Structures are given as structure tokens and as C-alpha cells.
Amino acid sequence: MEISLFAPSTKIAVSLLLLSVLSVLLVSSSCVNEMIGQKITVQNRTGEENIFEDFKEVTQRKRVTIAIDIVKNANWKNAKVEMQRYADYQFQFPSKNSSEDKIASYSLWISLNGENLEIVTDSDKYVKLTKHDSTDLFEILTGEELIKFFPMFVYS
């Protein structure tokens, strides 16, 4: 004869509780897996040379999504461009294409008037963002206001 410490209804309640906890853990782990790699890494140029150092990582999901949307929805031109100076920043984020995961890499310039961002890709694409998108993207990537950087780029 088997002696049980728990009544049958208690066993069912404990089983349901364990099943609920396992379900929550499985769902939350899949959400975490979905977010792995969802970050933007930003490097800024140091000095006058084409040397960059790690500057910031953007990991907040909403900000990453907004930045990716700005970049993906920009009016890209297929053009090989040669800028007059080295890029001010570089940034990368995972690019999820149909079957392969790869890193999308961008070089970023602040326009001489300090109001727009210009971006070039490794695959010969160029875009000059709108003032609104430039302001939003710059704030996400650097944590600073774009207009603050204007005097730095006035050349005589």
C-alpha cells in the first residue's frame, strides 16, 4: 500500500503549477533568443585619420528597431561615392536576410551644414537622410543632438 503525503487534488495543482512555470520559461527563452544579436555597435573616428574606436552599443529593442527602420526605408541610391573626408562614425547591426544572417556595415558623415547624415555602404549605396531621420538616427547612435556638432565641421 502506497502512502501519499498529498491529496490527489494537490498533486494536480502542483503538476499544473510546474507545467505553467515550464511554459513561461520556454516562451521567455525564445524571446531572449530572438533578441540576441539585436544591437547596433557604433564606432567614432579618432583624430584626423581613418581610425575608429568603439563608442557605443545600442541594445534597447525599440531604439534598435527605429534605427533599422530609418536605414532600411531610406531613399538609397546605387552609387559609388568618394567623400571629401573620412567618415565621422561607423555602425553595424545584424541584417536578417531570408536564409542567412550577416552584419550590415555603414559609414556615416555629418553633412557640412550639420543638419543631415550621409551614409555609404560597402555595397556602393549612398543616402542623404532627411533632417528628421538624421536627427532621430544620430540621437539613437550617439545619445547627442545633431545640431551640437555643427560648429565642429565648419571649414575655412
Short mmCIF file of C-alpha atoms in Angstrom, two decimals:
data_model
loop_
_atom_site.label_atom_id
_atom_site.label_comp_id
_atom_site.label_asym_id
_atom_site.label_seq_id
_atom_site.Cartn_x
_atom_site.Cartn_y
_atom_site.Cartn_z
CA MET A 1 0.00 0.00 0.00
CA GLU A 2 1.36 3.39 -1.06
CA ILE A 3 1.02 6.29 1.34
CA SER A 4 0.85 9.72 -0.23
CA LEU A 5 1.64 12.95 1.53
CA PHE A 6 -0.53 14.93 -0.86
CA ALA A 7 -4.18 14.60 -1.69
CA PRO A 8 -4.98 13.89 -5.38
CA SER A 9 -6.23 17.46 -5.95
CA THR A 10 -2.96 18.83 -4.53
CA LYS A 11 -0.96 16.64 -6.92
CA ILE A 12 -2.92 18.03 -9.85
CA ALA A 13 -2.43 21.61 -8.64
CA VAL A 14 1.34 21.09 -8.23
CA SER A 15 1.53 19.47 -11.69
CA LEU A 16 -0.35 22.40 -13.24
CA LEU A 17 1.90 24.89 -11.45
CA LEU A 18 5.05 23.14 -12.73
CA LEU A 19 3.62 22.98 -16.24
CA SER A 20 2.81 26.72 -16.11
CA VAL A 21 6.31 27.59 -14.91
CA LEU A 22 7.87 25.49 -17.67
CA SER A 23 5.66 27.16 -20.28
CA VAL A 24 6.66 30.63 -19.09
CA LEU A 25 10.34 29.67 -19.16
CA LEU A 26 10.09 28.30 -22.70
CA VAL A 27 8.30 31.38 -24.01
CA SER A 28 10.68 33.80 -22.31
CA SER A 29 13.75 31.92 -23.52
CA SER A 30 12.51 32.09 -27.11
CA CYS A 31 12.02 35.86 -26.72
CA VAL A 32 15.56 36.19 -25.39
CA ASN A 33 16.89 34.12 -28.29
CA GLU A 34 15.02 36.41 -30.68
CA MET A 35 16.74 39.45 -29.18
CA ILE A 36 20.25 38.02 -29.22
CA GLY A 37 22.20 39.98 -31.80
CA GLN A 38 19.66 42.79 -31.91
CA LYS A 39 22.06 45.59 -31.17
CA ILE A 40 23.83 48.34 -33.01
CA THR A 41 27.54 48.84 -32.49
CA VAL A 42 28.88 52.32 -33.11
CA GLN A 43 32.48 53.47 -33.59
CA ASN A 44 33.64 57.06 -33.84
CA ARG A 45 36.65 58.41 -35.68
CA THR A 46 39.58 59.45 -33.54
CA GLY A 47 41.60 62.38 -34.81
CA GLU A 48 42.10 63.21 -38.46
CA GLU A 49 43.00 59.69 -39.62
CA ASN A 50 40.70 56.86 -40.70
CA ILE A 51 40.98 55.20 -37.28
CA PHE A 52 37.86 54.29 -35.32
CA GLU A 53 37.31 53.22 -31.73
CA ASP A 54 34.34 51.58 -30.08
CA PHE A 55 31.97 54.30 -28.97
CA LYS A 56 28.59 52.85 -28.02
CA GLU A 57 26.30 49.84 -28.21
CA VAL A 58 22.59 50.42 -28.65
CA THR A 59 20.69 47.49 -27.18
CA GLN A 60 17.26 48.88 -26.31
CA ARG A 61 14.94 46.97 -28.63
CA LYS A 62 12.70 49.95 -29.54
CA ARG A 63 15.66 52.20 -30.39
CA VAL A 64 17.34 49.45 -32.44
CA THR A 65 14.10 48.88 -34.36
CA ILE A 66 13.66 52.61 -35.08
CA ALA A 67 17.25 52.92 -36.30
CA ILE A 68 16.97 49.86 -38.53
CA ASP A 69 13.68 51.18 -39.96
CA ILE A 70 15.24 54.57 -40.72
CA VAL A 71 18.16 52.94 -42.53
CA LYS A 72 16.10 50.34 -44.41
CA ASN A 73 13.42 52.81 -45.51
CA ALA A 74 15.86 55.49 -46.67
CA ASN A 75 15.93 56.53 -50.32
CA TRP A 76 19.13 54.65 -51.22
CA LYS A 77 20.94 55.34 -54.47
CA ASN A 78 23.20 52.82 -56.20
CA ALA A 79 26.33 54.90 -56.50
CA LYS A 80 29.98 54.60 -55.74
CA VAL A 81 30.77 57.84 -53.92
CA GLU A 82 34.03 59.31 -52.71
CA MET A 83 33.58 61.61 -49.75
CA GLN A 84 35.91 64.57 -49.11
CA ARG A 85 36.88 63.38 -45.65
CA TYR A 86 36.91 60.20 -43.58
CA ALA A 87 33.61 59.08 -42.06
CA ASP A 88 32.68 60.56 -38.70
CA TYR A 89 31.16 57.30 -37.45
CA GLN A 90 30.72 53.69 -38.45
CA PHE A 91 27.89 51.48 -37.27
CA GLN A 92 26.80 47.90 -37.73
CA PHE A 93 23.75 45.80 -36.98
CA PRO A 94 22.64 42.28 -37.84
CA SER A 95 20.88 42.11 -41.20
CA LYS A 96 18.44 39.23 -41.27
CA ASN A 97 18.04 38.22 -44.89
CA SER A 98 15.92 35.29 -45.98
CA SER A 99 18.23 32.41 -45.10
CA GLU A 100 21.46 33.98 -43.92
CA ASP A 101 22.41 36.22 -41.05
CA LYS A 102 25.08 38.79 -41.75
CA ILE A 103 26.28 42.11 -40.41
CA ALA A 104 25.23 45.27 -42.24
CA SER A 105 28.01 47.86 -42.01
CA TYR A 106 27.65 51.59 -42.66
CA SER A 107 29.94 54.63 -42.79
CA LEU A 108 28.30 57.85 -41.61
CA TRP A 109 29.13 61.51 -42.24
CA ILE A 110 27.58 64.60 -40.72
CA SER A 111 26.93 66.99 -43.62
CA LEU A 112 28.82 70.26 -43.62
CA ASN A 113 25.67 72.19 -42.72
CA GLY A 114 25.26 69.94 -39.68
CA GLU A 115 21.63 69.13 -40.48
CA ASN A 116 21.81 65.83 -42.34
CA LEU A 117 23.53 62.49 -42.14
CA GLU A 118 25.04 60.90 -45.21
CA ILE A 119 25.56 57.15 -45.21
CA VAL A 120 27.57 54.88 -47.50
CA THR A 121 27.57 51.07 -47.52
CA ASP A 122 30.24 48.59 -48.54
CA SER A 123 28.00 47.63 -51.47
CA ASP A 124 28.15 51.05 -53.17
CA LYS A 125 24.91 52.52 -51.88
CA TYR A 126 24.54 56.13 -50.76
CA VAL A 127 21.84 58.11 -48.99
CA LYS A 128 21.45 61.59 -47.57
CA LEU A 129 18.83 61.27 -44.84
CA THR A 130 16.10 63.83 -44.26
CA LYS A 131 16.65 66.28 -41.42
CA HIS A 132 14.08 64.46 -39.29
CA ASP A 133 15.57 60.99 -39.86
CA SER A 134 19.09 62.42 -39.41
CA THR A 135 18.16 63.91 -36.04
CA ASP A 136 16.50 60.70 -34.84
CA LEU A 137 19.23 58.35 -36.05
CA PHE A 138 22.06 60.50 -34.69
CA GLU A 139 20.44 60.66 -31.26
CA ILE A 140 19.97 56.88 -31.21
CA LEU A 141 23.55 56.18 -32.33
CA THR A 142 25.35 58.77 -30.18
CA GLY A 143 22.97 59.91 -27.45
CA GLU A 144 23.63 63.50 -28.54
CA GLU A 145 21.73 66.12 -30.52
CA LEU A 146 22.88 66.50 -34.12
CA ILE A 147 22.83 70.30 -34.04
CA LYS A 148 25.50 70.34 -31.29
CA PHE A 149 28.05 69.01 -33.76
CA PHE A 150 27.58 71.68 -36.44
CA PRO A 151 30.43 74.09 -35.44
CA MET A 152 32.93 71.23 -35.47
CA PHE A 153 32.51 70.83 -39.22
CA VAL A 154 32.75 74.43 -40.41
CA TYR A 155 35.83 74.71 -42.58
CA SER A 156 37.59 77.90 -43.62
#
